[in-house]
Coordinates of C-alpha atoms in Angstrom, one line a residue:
M1 CA -0.2 -0.6 0.3
P2 CA 1.0 3.1 -0.9
D3 CA 2.2 5.9 2.0
Q4 CA 0.9 9.2 1.8
G5 CA 2.5 10.2 4.5
G6 CA 2.6 13.8 5.9
A7 CA -1.4 13.1 7.2
D8 CA -0.3 12.8 10.4
D9 CA -0.9 16.0 11.6
N10 CA -4.5 17.6 12.1
Q11 CA -5.4 19.1 8.5
G12 CA -8.8 20.6 9.8
V13 CA -6.9 23.2 12.4
A14 CA -5.2 24.6 9.1
I15 CA -8.2 24.5 7.1
K16 CA -10.4 25.9 9.1
L17 CA -7.9 28.8 9.6
L18 CA -8.0 29.5 6.4
S19 CA -10.8 29.5 5.7
Q20 CA -11.5 32.2 8.6
R21 CA -8.7 34.7 7.1
G22 CA -9.8 34.9 4.3
I23 CA -6.8 33.2 2.9
Y24 CA -9.1 30.9 0.3
R25 CA -11.2 33.8 -0.8
L26 CA -8.0 35.6 -1.7
F27 CA -6.5 32.5 -3.7
S28 CA -9.6 32.5 -6.1
D29 CA -9.4 36.0 -6.6
I30 CA -5.9 36.3 -7.6
D31 CA -6.1 33.0 -9.6
P32 CA -10.0 31.9 -11.2
T33 CA -8.2 28.2 -11.4
F34 CA -8.1 27.7 -8.2
L35 CA -11.6 26.3 -7.3
N36 CA -11.3 24.0 -10.1
A37 CA -14.5 25.2 -11.4
P38 CA -15.8 23.3 -14.7
K39 CA -16.5 25.6 -17.8
L40 CA -19.5 27.9 -16.3
S41 CA -21.3 30.8 -17.8
K42 CA -19.3 34.3 -16.1
A43 CA -22.6 34.3 -13.3
D44 CA -22.6 30.7 -12.7
A45 CA -19.1 30.9 -12.2
E46 CA -19.3 33.5 -9.8
Q47 CA -22.4 31.7 -7.8
F48 CA -19.8 28.0 -7.8
K49 CA -17.4 30.5 -5.8
Y50 CA -19.5 31.6 -3.6
I51 CA -20.6 28.3 -3.0
S52 CA -17.4 26.8 -3.0
L53 CA -15.7 29.4 -0.8
K54 CA -18.8 28.7 1.6
N55 CA -18.6 24.5 1.8
I56 CA -14.5 24.9 2.2
G57 CA -15.2 25.4 6.0
N58 CA -17.9 23.3 6.8
K59 CA -18.2 20.8 9.8
A60 CA -17.8 17.7 7.0
T61 CA -14.8 19.6 5.6
L62 CA -13.1 20.3 9.0
N63 CA -14.1 16.4 10.0
K64 CA -12.4 15.1 7.2
G65 CA -9.3 17.2 8.4
E66 CA -9.2 15.6 11.9
V67 CA -9.6 12.2 10.8
V68 CA -7.6 11.4 8.2
Q69 CA -4.8 10.1 9.6
E70 CA -7.2 7.6 11.0
N71 CA -8.9 7.0 8.2
F72 CA -5.6 5.9 6.3
D73 CA -4.8 3.6 9.3
K74 CA -8.2 2.1 9.3
V75 CA -7.7 1.5 5.4
A76 CA -4.1 -0.1 5.4
K77 CA -5.9 -3.1 7.6
L78 CA -8.6 -3.9 4.7
T79 CA -7.6 -7.5 3.2
Y80 CA -9.9 -9.1 0.5
P81 CA -11.7 -11.9 1.1
A82 CA -10.0 -15.3 0.0
Q83 CA -10.3 -16.3 -3.3
P84 CA -12.9 -19.8 -3.7
K85 CA -10.1 -22.3 -5.3
S86 CA -13.3 -23.1 -8.5
T87 CA -16.2 -21.5 -9.3
Y88 CA -17.8 -24.6 -8.8
S89 CA -17.0 -24.3 -5.2
V90 CA -19.1 -21.7 -4.5
F91 CA -22.2 -23.5 -5.1
L92 CA -21.6 -25.8 -2.9
F93 CA -23.6 -26.5 0.3

C-alpha cells in the first residue's frame, strides 16, 4: 500500500484557519482556476465560487481533515476475502 505521508497532522485546524482568515478567497481572486470550477457562464462561475468558499470550512470538510490519519490507518488494515478454489465450489452447500 503506498504511503501518503504527511497526514499525521490535524489538517482540520489548517482548513479552518485558512477559511476564517479569507486566504481561500484571496487565492480564488488571484487565480480563478484555484477552485477547479468547470466551464461555466460568468454568473454561474460566481455562484460556484460563493458555494465553494462557503463549503470549504463546513463541518464535513473540517471533520475529514481531522480524521484523515485515522481513516488511512483503517484502510491499511483492510484485506480482500479469500478467493474460492474454483467457481464450482461457490455453489456447493
